[in-house]
Coordinates of C-alpha atoms and ligand atoms in Angstrom, one line a residue:
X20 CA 68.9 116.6 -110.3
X21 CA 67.2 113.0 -109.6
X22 CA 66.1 111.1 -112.8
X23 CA 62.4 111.4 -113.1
X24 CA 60.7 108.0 -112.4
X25 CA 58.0 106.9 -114.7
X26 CA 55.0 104.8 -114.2
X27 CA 52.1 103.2 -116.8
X28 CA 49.3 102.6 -114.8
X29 CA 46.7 100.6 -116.2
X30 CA 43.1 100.8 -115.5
X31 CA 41.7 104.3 -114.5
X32 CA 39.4 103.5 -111.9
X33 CA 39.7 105.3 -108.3
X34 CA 43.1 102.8 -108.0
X35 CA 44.5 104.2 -110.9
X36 CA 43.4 107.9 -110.4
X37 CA 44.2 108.3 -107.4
X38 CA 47.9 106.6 -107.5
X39 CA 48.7 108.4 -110.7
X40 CA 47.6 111.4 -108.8
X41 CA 49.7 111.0 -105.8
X42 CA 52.7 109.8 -108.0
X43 CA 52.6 112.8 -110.3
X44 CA 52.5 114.9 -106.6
X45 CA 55.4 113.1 -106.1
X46 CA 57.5 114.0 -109.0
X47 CA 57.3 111.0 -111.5
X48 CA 56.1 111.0 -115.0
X49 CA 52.5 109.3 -115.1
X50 CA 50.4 107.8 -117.9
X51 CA 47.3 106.1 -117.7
X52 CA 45.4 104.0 -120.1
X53 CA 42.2 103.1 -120.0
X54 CA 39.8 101.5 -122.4
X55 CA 36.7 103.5 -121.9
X56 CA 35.5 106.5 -121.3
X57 CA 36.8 107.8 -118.0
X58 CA 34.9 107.3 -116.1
X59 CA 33.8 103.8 -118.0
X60 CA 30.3 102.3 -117.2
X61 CA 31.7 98.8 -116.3
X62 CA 33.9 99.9 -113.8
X63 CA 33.2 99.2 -110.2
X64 CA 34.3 102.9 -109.3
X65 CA 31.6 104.2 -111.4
X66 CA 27.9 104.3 -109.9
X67 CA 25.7 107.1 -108.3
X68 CA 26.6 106.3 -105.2
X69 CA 29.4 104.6 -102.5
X70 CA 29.1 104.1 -98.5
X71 CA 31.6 106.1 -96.5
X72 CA 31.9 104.8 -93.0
X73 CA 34.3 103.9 -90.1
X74 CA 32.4 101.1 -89.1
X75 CA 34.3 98.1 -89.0
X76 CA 33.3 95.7 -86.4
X77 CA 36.4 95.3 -84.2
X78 CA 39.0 95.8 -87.1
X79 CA 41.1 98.6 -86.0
X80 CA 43.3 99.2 -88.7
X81 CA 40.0 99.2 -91.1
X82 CA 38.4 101.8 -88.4
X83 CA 41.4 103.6 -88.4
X84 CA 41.1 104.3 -92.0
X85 CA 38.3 105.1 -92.6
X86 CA 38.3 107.5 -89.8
X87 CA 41.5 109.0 -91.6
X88 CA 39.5 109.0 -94.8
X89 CA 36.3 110.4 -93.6
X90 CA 38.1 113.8 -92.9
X91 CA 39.8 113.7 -96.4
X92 CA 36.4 113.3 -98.2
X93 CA 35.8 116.9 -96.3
X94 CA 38.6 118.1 -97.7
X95 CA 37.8 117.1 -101.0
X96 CA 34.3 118.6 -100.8
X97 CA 36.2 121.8 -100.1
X98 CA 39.1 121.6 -102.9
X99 CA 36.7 120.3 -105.7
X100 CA 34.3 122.7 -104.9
X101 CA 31.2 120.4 -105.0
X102 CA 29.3 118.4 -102.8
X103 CA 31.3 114.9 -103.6
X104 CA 30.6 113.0 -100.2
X105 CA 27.6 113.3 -98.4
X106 CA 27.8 113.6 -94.9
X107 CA 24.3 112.3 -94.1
X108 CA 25.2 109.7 -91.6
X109 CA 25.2 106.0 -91.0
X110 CA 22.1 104.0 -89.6
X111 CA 23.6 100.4 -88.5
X112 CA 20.7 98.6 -87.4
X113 CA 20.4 94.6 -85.8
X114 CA 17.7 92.2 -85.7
X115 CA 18.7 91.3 -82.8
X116 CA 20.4 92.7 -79.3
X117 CA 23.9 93.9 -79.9
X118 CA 26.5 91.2 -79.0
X119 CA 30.0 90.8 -78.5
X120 CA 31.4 89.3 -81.8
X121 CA 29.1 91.1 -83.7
X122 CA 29.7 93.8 -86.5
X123 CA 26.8 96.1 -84.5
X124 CA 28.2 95.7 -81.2
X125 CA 32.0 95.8 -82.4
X126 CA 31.6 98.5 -84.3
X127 CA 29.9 100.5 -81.3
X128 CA 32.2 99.4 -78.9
X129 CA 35.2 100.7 -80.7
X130 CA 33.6 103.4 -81.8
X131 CA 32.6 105.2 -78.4
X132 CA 36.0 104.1 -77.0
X133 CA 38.0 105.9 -79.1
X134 CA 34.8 109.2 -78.5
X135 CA 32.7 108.6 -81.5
X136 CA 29.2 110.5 -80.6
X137 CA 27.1 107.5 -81.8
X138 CA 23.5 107.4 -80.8
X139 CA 22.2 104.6 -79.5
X140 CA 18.9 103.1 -80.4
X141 CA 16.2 100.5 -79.9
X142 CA 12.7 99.8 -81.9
X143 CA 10.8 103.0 -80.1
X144 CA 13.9 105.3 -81.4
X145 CA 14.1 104.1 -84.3
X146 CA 9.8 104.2 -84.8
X147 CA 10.2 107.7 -84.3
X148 CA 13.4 109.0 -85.7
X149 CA 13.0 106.2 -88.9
X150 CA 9.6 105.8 -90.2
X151 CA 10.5 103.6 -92.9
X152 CA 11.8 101.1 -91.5
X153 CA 9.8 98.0 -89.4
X154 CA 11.4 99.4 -86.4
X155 CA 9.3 96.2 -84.3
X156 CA 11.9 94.0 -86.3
X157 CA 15.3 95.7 -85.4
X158 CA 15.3 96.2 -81.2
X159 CA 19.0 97.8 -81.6
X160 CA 21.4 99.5 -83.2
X161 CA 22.9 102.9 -83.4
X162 CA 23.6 106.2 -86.0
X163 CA 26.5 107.3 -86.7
X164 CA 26.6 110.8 -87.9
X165 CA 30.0 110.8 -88.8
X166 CA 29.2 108.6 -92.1
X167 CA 27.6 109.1 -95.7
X168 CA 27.8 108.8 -99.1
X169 CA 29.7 109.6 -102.0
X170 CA 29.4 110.5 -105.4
X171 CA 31.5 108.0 -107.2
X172 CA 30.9 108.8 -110.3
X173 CA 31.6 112.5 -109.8
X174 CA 34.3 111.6 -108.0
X175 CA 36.2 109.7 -110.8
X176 CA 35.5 112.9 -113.0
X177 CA 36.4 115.0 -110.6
X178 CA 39.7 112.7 -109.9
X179 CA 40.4 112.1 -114.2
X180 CA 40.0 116.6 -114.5
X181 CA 42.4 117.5 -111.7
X182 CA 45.0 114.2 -112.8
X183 CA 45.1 115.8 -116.0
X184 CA 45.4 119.2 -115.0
X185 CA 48.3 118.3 -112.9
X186 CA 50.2 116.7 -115.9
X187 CA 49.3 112.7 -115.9
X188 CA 48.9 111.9 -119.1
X189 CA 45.5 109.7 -119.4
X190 CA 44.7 107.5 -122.9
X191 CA 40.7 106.8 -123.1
X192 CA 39.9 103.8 -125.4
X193 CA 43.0 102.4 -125.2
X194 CA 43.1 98.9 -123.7
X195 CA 46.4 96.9 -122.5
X196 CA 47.0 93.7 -124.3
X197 CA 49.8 92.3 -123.0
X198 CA 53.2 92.9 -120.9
X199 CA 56.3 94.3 -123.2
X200 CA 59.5 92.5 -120.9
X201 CA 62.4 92.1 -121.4
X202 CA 64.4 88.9 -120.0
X203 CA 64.9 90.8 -116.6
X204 CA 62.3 93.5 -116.6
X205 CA 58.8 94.4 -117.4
X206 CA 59.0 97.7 -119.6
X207 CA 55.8 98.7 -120.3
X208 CA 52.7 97.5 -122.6
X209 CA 51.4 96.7 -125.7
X210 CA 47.8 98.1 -126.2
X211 CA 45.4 96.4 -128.3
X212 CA 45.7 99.3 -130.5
X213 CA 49.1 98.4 -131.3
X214 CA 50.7 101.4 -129.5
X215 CA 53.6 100.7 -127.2
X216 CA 54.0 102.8 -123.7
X217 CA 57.0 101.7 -121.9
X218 CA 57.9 102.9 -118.5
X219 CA 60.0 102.0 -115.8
X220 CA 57.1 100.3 -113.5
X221 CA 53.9 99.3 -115.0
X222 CA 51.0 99.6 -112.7
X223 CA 48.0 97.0 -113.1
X224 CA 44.6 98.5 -111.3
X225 CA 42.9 97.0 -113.4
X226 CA 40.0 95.9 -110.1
X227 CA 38.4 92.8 -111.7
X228 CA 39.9 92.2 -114.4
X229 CA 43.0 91.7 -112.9
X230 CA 43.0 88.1 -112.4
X231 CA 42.4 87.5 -116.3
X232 CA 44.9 90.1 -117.2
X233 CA 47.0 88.4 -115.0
X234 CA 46.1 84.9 -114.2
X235 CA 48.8 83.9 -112.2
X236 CA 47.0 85.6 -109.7
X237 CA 43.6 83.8 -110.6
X238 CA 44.6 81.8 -107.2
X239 CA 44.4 84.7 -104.8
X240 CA 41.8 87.3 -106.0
X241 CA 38.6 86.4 -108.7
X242 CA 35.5 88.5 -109.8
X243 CA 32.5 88.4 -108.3
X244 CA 29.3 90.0 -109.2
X245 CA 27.0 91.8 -107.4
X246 CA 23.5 93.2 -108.3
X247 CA 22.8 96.7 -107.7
X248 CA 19.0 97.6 -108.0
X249 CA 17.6 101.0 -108.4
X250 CA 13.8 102.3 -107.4
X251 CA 11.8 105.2 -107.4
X252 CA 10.5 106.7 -104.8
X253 CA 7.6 109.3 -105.4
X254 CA 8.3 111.9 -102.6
X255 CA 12.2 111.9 -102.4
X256 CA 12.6 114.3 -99.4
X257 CA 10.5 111.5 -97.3
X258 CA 13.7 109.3 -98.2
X259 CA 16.5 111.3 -97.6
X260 CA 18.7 112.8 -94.3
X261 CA 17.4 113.0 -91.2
X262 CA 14.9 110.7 -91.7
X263 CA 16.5 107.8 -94.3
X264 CA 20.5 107.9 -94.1
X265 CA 22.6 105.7 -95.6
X266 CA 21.4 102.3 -93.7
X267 CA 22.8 98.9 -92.8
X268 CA 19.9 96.2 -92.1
X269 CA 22.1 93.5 -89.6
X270 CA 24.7 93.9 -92.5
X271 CA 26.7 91.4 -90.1
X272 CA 24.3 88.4 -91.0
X273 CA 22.9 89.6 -94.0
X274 CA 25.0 92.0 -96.3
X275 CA 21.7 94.7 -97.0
X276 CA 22.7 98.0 -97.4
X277 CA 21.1 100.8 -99.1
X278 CA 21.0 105.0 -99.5
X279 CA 18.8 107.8 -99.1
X280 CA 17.3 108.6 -102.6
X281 CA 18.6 111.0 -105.6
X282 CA 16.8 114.1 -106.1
X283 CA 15.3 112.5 -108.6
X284 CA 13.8 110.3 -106.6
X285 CA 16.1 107.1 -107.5
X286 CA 16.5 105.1 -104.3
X287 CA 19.8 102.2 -104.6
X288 CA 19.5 99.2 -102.7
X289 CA 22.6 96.7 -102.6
X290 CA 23.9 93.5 -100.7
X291 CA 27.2 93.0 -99.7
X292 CA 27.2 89.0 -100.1
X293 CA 29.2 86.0 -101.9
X294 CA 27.6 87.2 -105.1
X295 CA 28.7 84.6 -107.5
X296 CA 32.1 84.4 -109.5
X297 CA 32.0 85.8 -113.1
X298 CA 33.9 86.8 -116.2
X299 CA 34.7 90.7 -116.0
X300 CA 33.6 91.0 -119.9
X301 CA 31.0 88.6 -119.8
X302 CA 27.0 91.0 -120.0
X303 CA 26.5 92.4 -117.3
X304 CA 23.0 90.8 -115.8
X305 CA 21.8 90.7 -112.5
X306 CA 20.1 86.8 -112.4
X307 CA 16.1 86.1 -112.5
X308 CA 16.0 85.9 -108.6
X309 CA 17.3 88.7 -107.7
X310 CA 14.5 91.3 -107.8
X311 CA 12.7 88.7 -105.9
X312 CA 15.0 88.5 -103.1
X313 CA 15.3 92.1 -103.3
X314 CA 11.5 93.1 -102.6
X315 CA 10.9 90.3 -100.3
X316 CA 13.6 92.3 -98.1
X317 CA 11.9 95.3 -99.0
X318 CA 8.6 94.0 -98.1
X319 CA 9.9 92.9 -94.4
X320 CA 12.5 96.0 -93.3
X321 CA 10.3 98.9 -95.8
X322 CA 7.1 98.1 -96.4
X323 CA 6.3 101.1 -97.9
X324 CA 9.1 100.1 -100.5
X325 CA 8.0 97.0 -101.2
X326 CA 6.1 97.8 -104.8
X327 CA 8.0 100.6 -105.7
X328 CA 8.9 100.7 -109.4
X329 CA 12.5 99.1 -110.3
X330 CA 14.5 102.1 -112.8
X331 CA 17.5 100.2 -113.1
X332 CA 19.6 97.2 -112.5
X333 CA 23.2 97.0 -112.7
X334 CA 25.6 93.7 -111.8
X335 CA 29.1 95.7 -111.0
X336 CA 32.1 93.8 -109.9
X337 CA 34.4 92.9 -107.1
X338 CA 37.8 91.9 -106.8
X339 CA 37.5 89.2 -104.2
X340 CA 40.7 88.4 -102.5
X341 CA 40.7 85.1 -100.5
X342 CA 41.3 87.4 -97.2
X343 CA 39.2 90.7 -98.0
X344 CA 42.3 92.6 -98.0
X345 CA 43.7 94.9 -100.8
X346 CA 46.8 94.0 -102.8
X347 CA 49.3 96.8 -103.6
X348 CA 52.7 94.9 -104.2
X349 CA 55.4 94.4 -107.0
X350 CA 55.6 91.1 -108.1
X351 CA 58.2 88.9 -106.5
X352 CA 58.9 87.3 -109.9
X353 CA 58.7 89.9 -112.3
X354 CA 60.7 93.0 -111.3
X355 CA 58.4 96.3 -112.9
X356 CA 55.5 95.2 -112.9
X357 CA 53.3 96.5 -109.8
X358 CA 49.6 95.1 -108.9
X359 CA 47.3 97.9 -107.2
X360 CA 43.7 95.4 -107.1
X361 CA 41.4 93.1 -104.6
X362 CA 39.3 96.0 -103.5
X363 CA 36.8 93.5 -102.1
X364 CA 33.8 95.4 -102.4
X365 CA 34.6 98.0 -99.8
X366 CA 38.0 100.3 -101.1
X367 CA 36.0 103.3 -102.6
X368 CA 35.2 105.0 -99.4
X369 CA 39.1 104.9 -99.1
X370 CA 39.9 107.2 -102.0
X371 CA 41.4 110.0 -100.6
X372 CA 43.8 107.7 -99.2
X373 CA 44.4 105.1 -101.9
X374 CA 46.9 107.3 -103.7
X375 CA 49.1 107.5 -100.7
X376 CA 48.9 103.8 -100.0
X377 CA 49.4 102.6 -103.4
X378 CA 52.3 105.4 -104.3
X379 CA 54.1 104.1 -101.1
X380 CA 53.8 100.5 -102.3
X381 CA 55.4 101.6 -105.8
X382 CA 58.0 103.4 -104.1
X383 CA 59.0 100.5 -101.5
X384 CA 58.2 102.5 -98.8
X385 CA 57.5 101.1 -95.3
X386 CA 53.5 101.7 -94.4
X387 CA 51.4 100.3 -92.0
X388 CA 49.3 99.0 -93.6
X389 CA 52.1 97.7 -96.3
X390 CA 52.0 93.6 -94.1
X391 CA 48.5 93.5 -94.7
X392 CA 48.1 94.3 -98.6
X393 CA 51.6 92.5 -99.4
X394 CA 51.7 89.9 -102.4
X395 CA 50.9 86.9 -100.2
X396 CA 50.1 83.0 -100.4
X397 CA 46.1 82.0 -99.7
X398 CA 45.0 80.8 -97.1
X399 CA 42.1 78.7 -96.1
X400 CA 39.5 81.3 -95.5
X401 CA 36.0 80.4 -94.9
X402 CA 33.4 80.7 -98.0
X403 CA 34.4 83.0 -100.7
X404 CA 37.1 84.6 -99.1
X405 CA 36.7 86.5 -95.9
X406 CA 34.1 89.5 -96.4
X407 CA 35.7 92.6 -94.7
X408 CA 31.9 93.8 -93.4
Ligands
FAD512 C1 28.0 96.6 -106.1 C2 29.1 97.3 -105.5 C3 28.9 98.1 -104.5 C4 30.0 98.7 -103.8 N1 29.7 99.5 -102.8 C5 30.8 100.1 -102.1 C6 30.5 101.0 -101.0 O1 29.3 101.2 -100.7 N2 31.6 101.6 -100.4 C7 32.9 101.3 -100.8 O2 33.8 101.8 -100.2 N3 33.1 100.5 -101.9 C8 32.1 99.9 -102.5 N4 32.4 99.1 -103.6 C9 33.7 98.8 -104.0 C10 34.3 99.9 -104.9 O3 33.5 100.2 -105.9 C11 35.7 99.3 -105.4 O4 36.4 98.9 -104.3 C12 36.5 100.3 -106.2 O5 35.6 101.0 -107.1 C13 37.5 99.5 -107.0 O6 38.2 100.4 -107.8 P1 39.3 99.8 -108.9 O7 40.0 101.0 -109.4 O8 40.1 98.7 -108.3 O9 38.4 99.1 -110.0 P2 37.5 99.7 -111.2 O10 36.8 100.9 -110.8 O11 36.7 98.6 -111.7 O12 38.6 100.1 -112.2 C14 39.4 99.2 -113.0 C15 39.6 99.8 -114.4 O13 40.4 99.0 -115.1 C16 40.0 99.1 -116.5 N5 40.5 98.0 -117.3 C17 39.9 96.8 -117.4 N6 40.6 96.1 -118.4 C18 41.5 96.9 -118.9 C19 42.5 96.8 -119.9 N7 42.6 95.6 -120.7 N8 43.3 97.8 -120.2 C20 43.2 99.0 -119.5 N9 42.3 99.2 -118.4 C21 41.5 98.1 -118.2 C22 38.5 99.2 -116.4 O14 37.9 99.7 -117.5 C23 38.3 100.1 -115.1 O15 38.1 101.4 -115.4 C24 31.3 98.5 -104.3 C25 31.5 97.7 -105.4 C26 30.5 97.1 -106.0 C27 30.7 96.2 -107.2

């Protein structure tokens, strides 16, 4: 019988879940570590709520995806038993017609081409179907219905419950110090606890804190921060499916982005922008101008939002790779070790395919989409690194 293979994979966020899931399906002996709680507040994976879409401008292989993943989050509605993604649709609105080169009319054009139902829309449409939004101020656009939200929190919990239950061993409060190697190998880590876990491969999805972890890879991939900003909404249902989906407010020129609100009334509102480079452990603070910026948006696109009562603020973290990209490789230097980061902002909706993709990359196997997240040399890429709308 074949040896067993065995992995540490560091970081339990939904890269490390959902690998050591899909490597324990696979037959290899799994342990995670992870210095929180699981899931840990400071990890990117965990927040109330993550967009799930197939819009991708003209990207196929990011349409393609998404589309893939899209029908798995279905399929973990079903197998969890819980309502984990939301299939509330996705509102992609422009200030301006749709035009050719941009993420709007990209995303449409691919979209219907490959039979997508989306429904077009212009400022009347969207007046009636919307009524939040200043529909005078976005003449185009379409909804997707085949898009939502998901749970990520939930998610990871639901992801840490069923790892375990298949037999991955997963250490909370337990953080990785440093690599144990030999001359020719990596074989595992020391924890700041002083325990040792060695393993045949050692798996760093560690998201952010990657590059300090590992700062030979400072060159390629850096954190960024990104405020998240939390209201609340006095009559929920009015900001919810059909009426309010998960939105996109000419996300192509201006990164807004926001959800329907909780039950409880807790409405998130996000921007998918530069953000500005950070330490991962340094507090977490969203900066004085923020809440500013954030209402004056409010004011302009929903009115009616523009006073509502901020309930939270939260700066979470992207690993920025110079070209957007993920980066699931073994390092060309140091034979064992394996890097699973660079989400970029955008790799949660991809969970129920992560595992696969990451697993494959352990295991040397060929992928698709293995060229495009290979360990690879920067290159000159406008701003702060390309963002993959
Ligand atoms: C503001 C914001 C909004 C986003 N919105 C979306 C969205 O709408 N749709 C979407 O698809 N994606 C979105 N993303 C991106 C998504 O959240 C990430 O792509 C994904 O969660 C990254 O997962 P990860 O496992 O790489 O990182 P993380 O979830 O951060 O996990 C890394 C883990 O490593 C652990 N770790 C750190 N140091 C150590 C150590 N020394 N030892 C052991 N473990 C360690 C951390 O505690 C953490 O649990 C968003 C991200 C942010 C920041």
């Amino acid at each position: 019988m074949a040896a067993t293979h065995s992995i540490l994979i560091v970081g339990a966020g939904v890269f490390g879940l959902t690998a050591a899931r899909e490597l324990r399906r696979r037959g290899w002996d799994v342990t995670v570590i992870e210095p929180g709680p699981v899931p840990t507040p400071t990890a990117a994976s965990t927040d109330i709520s993550k967009v799930v879409r197939m819009d991708y401008g003209a990207d196929d292989f990011w349409t393609a995806l998404g589309k893939k993943s899209l029908a798995r989050w279905a399929e973990w509605n079903m197998e969890s038993g819980q309502t984990l993604f939301h299939k509330d649709g996705f509102l992609v609105l422009s200030r301006e017609a749709m035009r050719p080169g941009g993420f709007e009319f990209e995303s449409f054009k691919i979209l219907t081409g490959q039979g997508e139902k989306l429904q077009r829309l212009d400022s009347v449409a969207v007046a009636q179907r919307f009524p939040a939004w200043a529909a005078d101020k976005y003449p185009a656009g379409y909804l997707n219905p085949t898009g939502g939200w998901a749970e990520s929190s939930k998610t990871g919990a639901w992801l840490a419950a069923r790892a375990r239950r298949e037999g991955v061993r997963l250490c909370e409060h337990c953080a990785f110090e440093r690599l144990l190697e030999t001359e020719s190998r990596v074989i595992g880590v020391r924890a700041k606890d002083g325990r040792e876990f060695r393993a045949e491969f050692t798996l760093l999805a560690t998201g952010a804190w990657t590059p300090t972890l590992l700062p030979e890879l400072s060159g390629v991939m850096w954190a960024t921060g990104q405020p998240v900003l939390h209201f609340r909404v006095a009559n929920p249902t009015q900001w919810q499916a059909p009426h309010f989906p998960v939105w996109a407010a000419d996300i192509g020129r201006t990164g807004w982005y926001g959800f329907p609100a909780l039950a409880d009334g807790t409405l998130k509102v996000a921007n998918h922008g530069p953000g500005r480079r950070v330490h991962p452990d340094e507090p977490r603070e969203i900066s004085p101008q923020d809440e500013p910026r954030f209402r004056d948006f409010l004011r302009d696109t929903f009115p009616a939002l523009a006073d509502a009562p901020l309930i939270g603020t939260r700066l979470c973290l992207y690993c920025d790779t110079f070209d957007g990209n993920f980066w699931l490789d073994h390092h060309p230097q140091r034979p064992g070790l394996v890097i699973a980061a660079g989400d970029s902002g955008h790799a949660f909706k991809f969970a129920p395919v992560l595992g696969e993709l990451i697993a494959d990359a352990v295991e040397g196997k060929e992928h698709p989409a293995r060229k495009r997240f290979a360990w690879r040399e920067p290159k000159v890429m406008g701003g702060e690194g390309a963002r993959a709308r």
